[in-house]
Coordinates of C-alpha atoms and ligand atoms in Angstrom, one line a residue:
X1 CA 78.7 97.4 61.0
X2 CA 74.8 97.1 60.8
X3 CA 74.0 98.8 57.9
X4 CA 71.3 101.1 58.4
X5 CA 69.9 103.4 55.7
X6 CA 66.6 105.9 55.6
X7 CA 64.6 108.1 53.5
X8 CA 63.4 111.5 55.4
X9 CA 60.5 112.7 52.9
X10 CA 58.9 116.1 54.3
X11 CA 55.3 116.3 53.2
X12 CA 55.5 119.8 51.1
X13 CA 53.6 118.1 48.7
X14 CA 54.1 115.4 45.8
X15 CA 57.1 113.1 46.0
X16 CA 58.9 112.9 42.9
X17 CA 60.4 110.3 40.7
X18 CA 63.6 111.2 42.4
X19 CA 62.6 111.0 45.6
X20 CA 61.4 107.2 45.0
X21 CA 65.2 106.6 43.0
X22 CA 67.0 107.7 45.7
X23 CA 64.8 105.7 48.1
X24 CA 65.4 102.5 46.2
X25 CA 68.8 103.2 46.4
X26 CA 68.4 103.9 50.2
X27 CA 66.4 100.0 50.2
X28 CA 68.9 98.1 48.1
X29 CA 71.7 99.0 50.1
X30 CA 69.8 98.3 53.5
X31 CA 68.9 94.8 51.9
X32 CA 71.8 94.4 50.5
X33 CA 73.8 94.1 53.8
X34 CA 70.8 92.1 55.2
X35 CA 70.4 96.0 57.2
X36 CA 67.2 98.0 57.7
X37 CA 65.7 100.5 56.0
X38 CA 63.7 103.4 57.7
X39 CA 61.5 106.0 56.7
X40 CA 61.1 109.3 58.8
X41 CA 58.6 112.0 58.4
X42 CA 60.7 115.3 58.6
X43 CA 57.6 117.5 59.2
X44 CA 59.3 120.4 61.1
X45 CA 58.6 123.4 58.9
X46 CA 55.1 123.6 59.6
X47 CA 54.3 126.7 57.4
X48 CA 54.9 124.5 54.1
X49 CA 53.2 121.7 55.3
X50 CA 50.8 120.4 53.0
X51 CA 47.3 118.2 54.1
X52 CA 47.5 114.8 53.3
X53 CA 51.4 114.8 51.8
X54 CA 52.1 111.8 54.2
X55 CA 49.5 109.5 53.4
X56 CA 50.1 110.4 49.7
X57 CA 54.0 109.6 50.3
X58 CA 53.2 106.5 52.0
X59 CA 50.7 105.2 49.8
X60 CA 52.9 105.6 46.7
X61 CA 55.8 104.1 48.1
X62 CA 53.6 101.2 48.5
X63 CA 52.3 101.5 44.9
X64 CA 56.1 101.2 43.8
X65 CA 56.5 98.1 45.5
X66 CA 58.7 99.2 48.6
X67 CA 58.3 99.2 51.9
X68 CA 60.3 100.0 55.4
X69 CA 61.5 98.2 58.1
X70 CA 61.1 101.0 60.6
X71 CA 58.9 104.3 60.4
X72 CA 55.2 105.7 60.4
X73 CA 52.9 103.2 61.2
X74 CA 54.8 100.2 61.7
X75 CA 56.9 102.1 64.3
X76 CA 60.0 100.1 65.4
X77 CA 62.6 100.4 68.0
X78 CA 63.4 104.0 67.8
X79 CA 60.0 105.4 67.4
X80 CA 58.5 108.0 66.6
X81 CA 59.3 108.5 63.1
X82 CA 57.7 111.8 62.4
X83 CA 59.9 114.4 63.8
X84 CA 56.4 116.6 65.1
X85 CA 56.5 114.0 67.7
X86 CA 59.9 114.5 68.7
X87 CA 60.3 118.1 70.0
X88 CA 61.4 117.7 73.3
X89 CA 64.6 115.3 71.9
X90 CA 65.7 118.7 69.8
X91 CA 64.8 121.3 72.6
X92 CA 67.0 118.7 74.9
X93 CA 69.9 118.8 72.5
X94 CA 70.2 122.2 71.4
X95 CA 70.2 123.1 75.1
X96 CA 73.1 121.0 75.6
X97 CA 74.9 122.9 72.9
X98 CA 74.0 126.1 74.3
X99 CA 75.3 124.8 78.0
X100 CA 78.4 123.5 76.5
X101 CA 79.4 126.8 74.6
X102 CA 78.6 125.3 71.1
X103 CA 75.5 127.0 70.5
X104 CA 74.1 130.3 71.6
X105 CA 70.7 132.3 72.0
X106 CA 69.7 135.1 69.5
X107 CA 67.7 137.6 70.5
X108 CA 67.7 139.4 66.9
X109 CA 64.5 140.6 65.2
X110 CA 63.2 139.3 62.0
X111 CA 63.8 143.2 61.1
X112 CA 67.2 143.2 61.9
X113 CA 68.4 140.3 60.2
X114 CA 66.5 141.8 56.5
X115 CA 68.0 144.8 57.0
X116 CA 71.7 142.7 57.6
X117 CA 70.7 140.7 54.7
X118 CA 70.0 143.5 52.3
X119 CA 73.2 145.0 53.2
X120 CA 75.1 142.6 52.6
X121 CA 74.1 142.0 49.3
X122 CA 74.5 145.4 48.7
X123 CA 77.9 145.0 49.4
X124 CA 78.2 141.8 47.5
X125 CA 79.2 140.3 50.6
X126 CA 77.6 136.4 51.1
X127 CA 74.7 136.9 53.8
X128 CA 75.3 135.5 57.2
X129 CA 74.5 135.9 60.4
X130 CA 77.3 138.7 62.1
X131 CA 77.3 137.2 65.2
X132 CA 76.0 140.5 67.4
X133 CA 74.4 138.0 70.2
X134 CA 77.5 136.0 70.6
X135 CA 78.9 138.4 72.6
X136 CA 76.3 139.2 75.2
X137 CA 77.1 138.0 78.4
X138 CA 75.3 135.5 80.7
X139 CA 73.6 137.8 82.2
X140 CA 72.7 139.8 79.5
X141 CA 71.0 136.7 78.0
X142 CA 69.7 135.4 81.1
X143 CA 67.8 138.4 81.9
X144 CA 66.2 138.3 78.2
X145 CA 65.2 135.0 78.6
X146 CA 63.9 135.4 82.0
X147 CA 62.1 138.7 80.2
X148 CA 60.6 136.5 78.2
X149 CA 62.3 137.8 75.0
X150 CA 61.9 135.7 72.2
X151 CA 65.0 133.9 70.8
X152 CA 66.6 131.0 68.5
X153 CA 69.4 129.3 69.1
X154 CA 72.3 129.5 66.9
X155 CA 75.3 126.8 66.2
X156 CA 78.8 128.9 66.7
X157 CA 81.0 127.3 63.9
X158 CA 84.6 127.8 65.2
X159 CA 86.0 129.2 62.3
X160 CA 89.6 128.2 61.1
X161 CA 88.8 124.7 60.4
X162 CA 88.4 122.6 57.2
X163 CA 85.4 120.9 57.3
X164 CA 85.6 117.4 55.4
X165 CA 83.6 114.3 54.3
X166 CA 84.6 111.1 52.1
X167 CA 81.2 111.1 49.7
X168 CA 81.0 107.5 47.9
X169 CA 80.1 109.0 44.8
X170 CA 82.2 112.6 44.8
X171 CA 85.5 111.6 46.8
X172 CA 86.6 113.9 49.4
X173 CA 84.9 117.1 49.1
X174 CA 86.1 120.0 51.6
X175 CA 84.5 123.2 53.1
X176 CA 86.2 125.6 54.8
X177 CA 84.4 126.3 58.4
X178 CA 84.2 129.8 58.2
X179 CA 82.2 130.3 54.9
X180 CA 79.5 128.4 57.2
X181 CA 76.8 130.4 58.8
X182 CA 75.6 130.4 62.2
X183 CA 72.5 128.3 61.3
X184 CA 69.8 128.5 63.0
X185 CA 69.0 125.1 65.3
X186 CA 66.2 125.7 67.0
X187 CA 63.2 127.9 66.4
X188 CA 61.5 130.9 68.4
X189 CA 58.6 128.4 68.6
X190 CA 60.5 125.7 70.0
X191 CA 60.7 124.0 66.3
X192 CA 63.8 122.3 65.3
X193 CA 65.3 123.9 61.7
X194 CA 66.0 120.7 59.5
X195 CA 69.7 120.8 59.8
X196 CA 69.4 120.3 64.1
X197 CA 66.3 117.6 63.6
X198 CA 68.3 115.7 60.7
X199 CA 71.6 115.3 62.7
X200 CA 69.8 114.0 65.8
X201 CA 67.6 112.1 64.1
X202 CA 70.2 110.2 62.1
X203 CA 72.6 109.8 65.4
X204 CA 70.0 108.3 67.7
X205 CA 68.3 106.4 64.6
X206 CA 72.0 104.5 63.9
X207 CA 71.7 105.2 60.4
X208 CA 74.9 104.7 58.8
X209 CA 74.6 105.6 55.4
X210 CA 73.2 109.0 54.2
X211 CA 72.5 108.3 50.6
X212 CA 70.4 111.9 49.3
X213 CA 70.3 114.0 46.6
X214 CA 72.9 116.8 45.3
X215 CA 71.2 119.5 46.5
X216 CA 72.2 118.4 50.0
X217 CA 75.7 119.0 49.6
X218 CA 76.2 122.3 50.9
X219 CA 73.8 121.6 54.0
X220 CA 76.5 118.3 54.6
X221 CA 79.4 121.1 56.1
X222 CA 76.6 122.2 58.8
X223 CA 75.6 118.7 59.3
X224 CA 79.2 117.4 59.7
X225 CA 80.2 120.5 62.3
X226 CA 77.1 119.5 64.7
X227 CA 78.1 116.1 64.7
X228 CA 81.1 117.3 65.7
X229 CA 79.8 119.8 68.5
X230 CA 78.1 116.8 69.6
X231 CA 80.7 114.6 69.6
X232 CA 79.2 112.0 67.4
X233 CA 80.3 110.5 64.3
X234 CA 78.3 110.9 61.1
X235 CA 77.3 109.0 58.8
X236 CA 78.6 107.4 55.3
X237 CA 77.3 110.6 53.0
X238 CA 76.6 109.3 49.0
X239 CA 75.2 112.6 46.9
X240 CA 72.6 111.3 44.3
X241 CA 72.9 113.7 41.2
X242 CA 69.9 115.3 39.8
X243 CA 67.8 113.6 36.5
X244 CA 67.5 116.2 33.7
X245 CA 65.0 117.0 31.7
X246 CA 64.0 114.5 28.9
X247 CA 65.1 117.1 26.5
X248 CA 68.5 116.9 28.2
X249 CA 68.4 120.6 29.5
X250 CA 68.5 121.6 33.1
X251 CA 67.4 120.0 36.0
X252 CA 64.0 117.8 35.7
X253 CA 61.0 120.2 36.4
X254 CA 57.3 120.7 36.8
X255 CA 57.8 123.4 33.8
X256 CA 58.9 120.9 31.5
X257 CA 56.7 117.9 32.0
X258 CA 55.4 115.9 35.0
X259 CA 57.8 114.9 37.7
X260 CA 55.2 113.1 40.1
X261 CA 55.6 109.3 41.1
X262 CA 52.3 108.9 41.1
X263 CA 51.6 110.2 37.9
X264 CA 53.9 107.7 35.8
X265 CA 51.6 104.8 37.7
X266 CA 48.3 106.7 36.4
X267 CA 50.0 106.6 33.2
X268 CA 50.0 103.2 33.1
X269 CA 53.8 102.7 33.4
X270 CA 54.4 99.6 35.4
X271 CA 56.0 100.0 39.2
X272 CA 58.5 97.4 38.4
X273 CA 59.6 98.7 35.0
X274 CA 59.9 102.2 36.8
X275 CA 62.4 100.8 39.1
X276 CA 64.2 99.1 36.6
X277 CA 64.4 102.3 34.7
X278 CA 65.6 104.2 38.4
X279 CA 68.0 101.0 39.1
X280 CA 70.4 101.8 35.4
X281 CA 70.2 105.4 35.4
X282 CA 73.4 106.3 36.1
X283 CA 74.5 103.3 37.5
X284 CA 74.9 99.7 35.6
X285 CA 75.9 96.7 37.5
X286 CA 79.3 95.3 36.3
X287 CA 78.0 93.2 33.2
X288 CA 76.3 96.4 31.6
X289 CA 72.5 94.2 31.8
X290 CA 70.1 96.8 31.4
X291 CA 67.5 94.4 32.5
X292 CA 67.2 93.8 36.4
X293 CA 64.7 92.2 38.7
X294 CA 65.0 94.2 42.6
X295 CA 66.7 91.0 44.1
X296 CA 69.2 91.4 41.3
X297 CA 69.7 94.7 41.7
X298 CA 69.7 94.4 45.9
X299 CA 72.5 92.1 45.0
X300 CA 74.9 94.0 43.3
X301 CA 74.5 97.8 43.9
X302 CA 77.2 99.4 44.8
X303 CA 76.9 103.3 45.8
X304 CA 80.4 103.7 44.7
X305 CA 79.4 102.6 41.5
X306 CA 76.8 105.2 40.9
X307 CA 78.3 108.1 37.8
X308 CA 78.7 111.3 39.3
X309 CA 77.0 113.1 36.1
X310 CA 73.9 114.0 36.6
X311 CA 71.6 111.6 33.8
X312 CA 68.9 112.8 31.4
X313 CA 65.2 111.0 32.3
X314 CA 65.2 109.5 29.3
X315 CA 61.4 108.8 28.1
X316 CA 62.2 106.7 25.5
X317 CA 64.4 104.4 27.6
X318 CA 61.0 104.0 29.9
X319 CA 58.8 103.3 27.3
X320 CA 61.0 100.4 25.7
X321 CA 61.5 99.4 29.4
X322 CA 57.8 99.3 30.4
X323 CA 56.7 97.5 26.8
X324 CA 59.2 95.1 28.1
X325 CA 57.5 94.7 31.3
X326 CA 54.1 94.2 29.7
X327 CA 54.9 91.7 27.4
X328 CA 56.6 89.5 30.3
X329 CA 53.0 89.7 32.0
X330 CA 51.2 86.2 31.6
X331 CA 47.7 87.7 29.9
X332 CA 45.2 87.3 32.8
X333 CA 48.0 89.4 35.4
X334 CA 47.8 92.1 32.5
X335 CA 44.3 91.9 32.3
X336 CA 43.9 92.8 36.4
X337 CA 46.6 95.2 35.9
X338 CA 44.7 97.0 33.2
X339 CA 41.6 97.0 35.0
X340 CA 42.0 100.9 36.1
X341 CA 42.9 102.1 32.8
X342 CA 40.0 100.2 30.9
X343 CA 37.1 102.7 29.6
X344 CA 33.5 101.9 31.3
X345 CA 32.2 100.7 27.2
X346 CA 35.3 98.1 27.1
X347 CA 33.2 94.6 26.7
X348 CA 35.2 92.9 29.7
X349 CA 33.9 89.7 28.3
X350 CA 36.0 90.3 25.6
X351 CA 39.3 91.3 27.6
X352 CA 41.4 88.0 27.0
X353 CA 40.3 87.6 23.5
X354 CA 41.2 91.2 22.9
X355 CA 44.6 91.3 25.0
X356 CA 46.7 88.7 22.9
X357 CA 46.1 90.8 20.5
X358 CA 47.3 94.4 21.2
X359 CA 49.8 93.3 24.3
X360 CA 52.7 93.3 21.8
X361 CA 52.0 96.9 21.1
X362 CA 51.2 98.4 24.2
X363 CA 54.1 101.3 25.8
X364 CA 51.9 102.1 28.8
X365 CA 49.0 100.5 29.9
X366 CA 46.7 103.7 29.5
X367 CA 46.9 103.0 25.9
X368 CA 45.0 100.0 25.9
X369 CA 41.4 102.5 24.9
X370 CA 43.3 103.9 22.2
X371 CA 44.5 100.8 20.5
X372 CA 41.3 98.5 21.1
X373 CA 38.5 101.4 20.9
X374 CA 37.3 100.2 17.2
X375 CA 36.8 97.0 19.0
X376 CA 33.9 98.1 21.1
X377 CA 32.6 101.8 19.3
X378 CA 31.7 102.8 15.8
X379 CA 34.2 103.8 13.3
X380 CA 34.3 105.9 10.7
X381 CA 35.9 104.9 7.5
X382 CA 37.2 108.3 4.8
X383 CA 36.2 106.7 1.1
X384 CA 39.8 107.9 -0.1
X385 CA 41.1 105.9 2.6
X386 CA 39.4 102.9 1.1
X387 CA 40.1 103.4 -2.3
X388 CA 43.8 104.3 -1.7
X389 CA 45.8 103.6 -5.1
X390 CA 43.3 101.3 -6.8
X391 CA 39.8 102.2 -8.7
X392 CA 36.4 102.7 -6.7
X393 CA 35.2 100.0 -9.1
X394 CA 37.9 97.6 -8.0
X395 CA 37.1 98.4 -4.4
X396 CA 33.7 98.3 -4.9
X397 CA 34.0 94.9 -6.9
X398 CA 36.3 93.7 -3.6
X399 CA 34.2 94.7 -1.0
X400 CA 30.8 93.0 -2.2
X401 CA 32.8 89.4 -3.2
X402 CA 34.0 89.6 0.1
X403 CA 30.5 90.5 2.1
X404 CA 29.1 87.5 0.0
X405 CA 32.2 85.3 0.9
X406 CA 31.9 85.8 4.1
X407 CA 28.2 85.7 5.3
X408 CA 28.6 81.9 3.6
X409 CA 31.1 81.3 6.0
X410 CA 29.8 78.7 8.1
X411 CA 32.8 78.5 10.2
X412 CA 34.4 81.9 12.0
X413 CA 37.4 80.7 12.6
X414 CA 40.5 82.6 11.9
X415 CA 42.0 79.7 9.9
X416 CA 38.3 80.1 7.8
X417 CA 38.9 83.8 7.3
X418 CA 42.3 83.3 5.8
X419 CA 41.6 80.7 3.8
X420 CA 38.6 82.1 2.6
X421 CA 40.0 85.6 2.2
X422 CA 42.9 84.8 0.6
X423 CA 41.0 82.4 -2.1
X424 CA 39.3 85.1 -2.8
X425 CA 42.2 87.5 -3.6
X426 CA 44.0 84.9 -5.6
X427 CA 41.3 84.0 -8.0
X428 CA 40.6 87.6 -8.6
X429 CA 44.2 88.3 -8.7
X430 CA 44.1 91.4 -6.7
X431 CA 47.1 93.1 -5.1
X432 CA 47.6 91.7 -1.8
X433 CA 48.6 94.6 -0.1
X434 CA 45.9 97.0 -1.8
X435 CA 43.2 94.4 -0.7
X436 CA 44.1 93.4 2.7
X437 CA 44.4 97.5 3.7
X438 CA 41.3 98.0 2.6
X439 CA 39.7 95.3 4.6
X440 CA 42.0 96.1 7.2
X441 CA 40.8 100.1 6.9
X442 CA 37.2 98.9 6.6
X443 CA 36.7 96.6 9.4
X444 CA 38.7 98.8 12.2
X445 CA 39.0 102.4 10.4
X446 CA 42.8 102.2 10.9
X447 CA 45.6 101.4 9.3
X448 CA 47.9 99.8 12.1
X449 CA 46.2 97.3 13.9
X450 CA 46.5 93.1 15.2
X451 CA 46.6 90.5 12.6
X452 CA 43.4 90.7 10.6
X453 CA 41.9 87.9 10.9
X454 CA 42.5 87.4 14.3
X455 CA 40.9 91.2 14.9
X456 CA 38.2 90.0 12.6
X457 CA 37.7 86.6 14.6
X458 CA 37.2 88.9 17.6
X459 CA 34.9 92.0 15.9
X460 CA 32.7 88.5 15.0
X461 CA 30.5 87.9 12.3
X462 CA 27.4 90.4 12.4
X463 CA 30.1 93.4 13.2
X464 CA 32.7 92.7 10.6
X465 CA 29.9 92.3 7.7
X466 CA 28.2 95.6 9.2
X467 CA 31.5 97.3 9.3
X468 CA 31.9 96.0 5.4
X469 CA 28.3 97.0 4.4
X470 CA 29.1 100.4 6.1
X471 CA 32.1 100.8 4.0
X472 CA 30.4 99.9 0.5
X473 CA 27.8 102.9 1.6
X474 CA 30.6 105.3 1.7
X475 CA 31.7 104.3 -2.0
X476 CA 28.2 105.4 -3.5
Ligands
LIG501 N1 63.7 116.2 54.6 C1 64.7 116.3 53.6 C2 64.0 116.2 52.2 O1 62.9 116.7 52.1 C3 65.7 115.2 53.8 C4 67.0 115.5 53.2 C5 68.0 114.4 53.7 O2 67.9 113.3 53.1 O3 68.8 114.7 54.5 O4 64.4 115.8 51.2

């Protein structure tokens, strides 16, 4: 069997993180079996269509580092790929239904079918559809149609029947037919609903693997019953679960954070460490690596693999992930890749003297202005800071031995700096760690930072006696 997978965004705005997990696993499984992958714009509910969605889907598919074989654009032999373009194919098919008995016209008014609805959950009864325009007669719907009377068309489930699938995640899971409403197919204006467009689409696109979300799940019963009206046989169905919340409650959600793909790229979390992250949640690959490459991962993924529970989007895991990922960088690919997130007073001369520096402490690459601002702007420096536990005479004392040390320093070298530096606090006998914070404090106005003298090296001479002057001022 060709194995042919797809991803069938509809642009209602931003794609999620778990739209792009569920697409890689779409792509591995595709490459996996040397199959294609396609990606299919399913743009048939035209009231929550948003501007722009599609190019924004596309474009950060691309910034994730995947692609498809078939689909917008690139087109391919079952083209087109955005379901807008392919009207006529649903209007064709439902109308088969309709002639072979398996689906029928409704004439019912938006009115009508509120006031059914309200009714029924009055009466704590599950809404459906209650069938009054299966029973007119040919004629009867003939003449409405020739009337001009507006209609949809309607699947009619035959009731009495279990309706089954073999999910690769879940196991058989089993509906029974007649708690399955008489969905709507096609709409009044000639659109497709989902359920009618996806079915097609899938059939005449030879996809052979359906691998979605959860949420999907109670659409698959519909899905499975017009295959079967059609006379076609579905898919391979694998139900993705949901990622939680980082905080481990509920499903993941705008209200508790951002859920946007392309927001974790503008926070400067890498596209291949977000995959990685996507490729072992919920699924390991039999040695329990945590670290995998996308070839790696094409190689062994295995739906059937893939837990059933749904897994908490765990932010800590990401950031250990993506420091991972920035530290394997070789310094001048980091440097391009920090060129977004690098504020317009960074020196850029200074970038690859400045990198080594901080790379080993970097999460996500928007915290490079935060970590390497003293760098490039003016500090300021609290006196109690500088004076810490020891005497403002002491620090005093420390601060001018070190300013005269220093501008004698013919050499600034960061093998100079030590050796000067540390002469210095051994012939006064000072307390290592007291003096070298206070330097440390004085020179970058922090107390976490690169090895000194490699961050005083780079501040330079005229800056790091400035910076030592500065401090001595604050002691008067
Ligand atoms: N267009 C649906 C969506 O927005 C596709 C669902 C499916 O994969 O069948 O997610």
């Amino acid at each position: 069997m060709t194995v042919r997978t797809r991803m069938a965004p509809s642009p209602t705005g931003e794609y999620h993180v778990g739209h792009i997990a569920t697409l890689l696993k779409n792509y591995a499984l595709a490459k996996k079996h040397g199959g294609s992958f396609i990606l299919r714009i399913e743009d048939t509910d035209q009231e929550r269509q948003v501007e722009g969605a599609v190019e924004k889907i596309l474009s950060v598919i691309k910034a994730y580092g995947l692609d498809w074989d078939e689909g917008p654009i690139k087109g391919g032999p079952f083209a087109p790929y955005v379901q807008s373009e392919r009207l006529d194919l649903y209007q064709k098919y439902a109308q088969s239904l309709v002639t072979q008995g398996a689906a029928y016209h409704c004439f019912c008014s938006k009115q009508r079918l509120e006031e059914l609805r309200t009714n029924q959950v009055a009466q704590k009864t599950r809404p459906r559809y209650d069938r009054q325009c299966l029973h007119l007669t040919p004629a009867e719907v003939g003449a409405k149609l020739a009337a001009g009377q507006s209609s949809v068309i309607r699947l009619k489930v035959p009731w009495g029947q279990v309706v089954s699938f073999n999910d690769l995640i879940r196991g058989q899971i089993n509906f029974q037919s007649e708690d399955v409403d008489d969905q709507v197919l096609l709409k009044s204006d000639g659109y497709p609903t989902y359920h009618l467009a996806v079915v097609v689409d899938d059939h005449l696109m030879e996809i052979s693997h359906v691998l979605r979300g959860e949420e999907w799940i109670s659409s698959t019963p519909k899905h499975i019953l017009l295959y079967q009206a059609f006379g076609w046989q579905p898919p391979i169905y694998a139900h993705i679960p949901v990622f939680l919340n980082p905080d481990g409650k509920g499903k993941m959600s705008k209200r508790k954070g951002t859920v946007s793909a392309q927001s974790f790229l503008d926070q400067g979390y890498l596209p291949e460490a977000m995959l990685n992250f996507f490729m072992i949640l919920g699924w390991t690959p039999a040695d329990q690596r945590e670290i995998l490459s996308l070839d790696e991962y094409i190689q062994e993924f295995d739906p059937a693999r893939i837990s059933p529970k749904s897994v908490v989007f765990d932010l800590k895991k990401l950031a250990w992930l993506n420091g991972i990922y920035i530290r394997r960088l070789p310094i001048t690919q980091l440097a391009q890749r920090l060129q977004p997130f690098l504020p317009a007073d960074f020196p850029k001369d200074k970038l690859e003297s400045i990198l080594p520096l901080v790379a080993e402490r970097l999460t996500t690459l928007s915290e490079i202005e935060n970590l390497t601002e003293f760098f490039y702007r003016e500090i300021t420096v609290q006196a109690q800071d500088l004076i810490g536990k020891q005497s403002t005479q002491i620090v005093k004392l420390q601060l001018q031995t070190t300013v005269a040390a220093l501008e004698n320093l013919a050499d600034w070298s960061v093998v100079s700096l030590e050796t000067a530096i540390r002469q210095l606090q051994e012939q006064a006998d000072w307390k290592k760690r007291d003096y070298f914070m206070l330097l440390r404090i004085a020179v970058t106005g922090k107390t976490a930072t690169p090895p000194l003298f490699e961050t005083m090296m780079v501040l330079n001479k005229p800056l790091v006696l400035s910076r030592l002057q500065l401090a001595l001022t604050c002691l008067q």
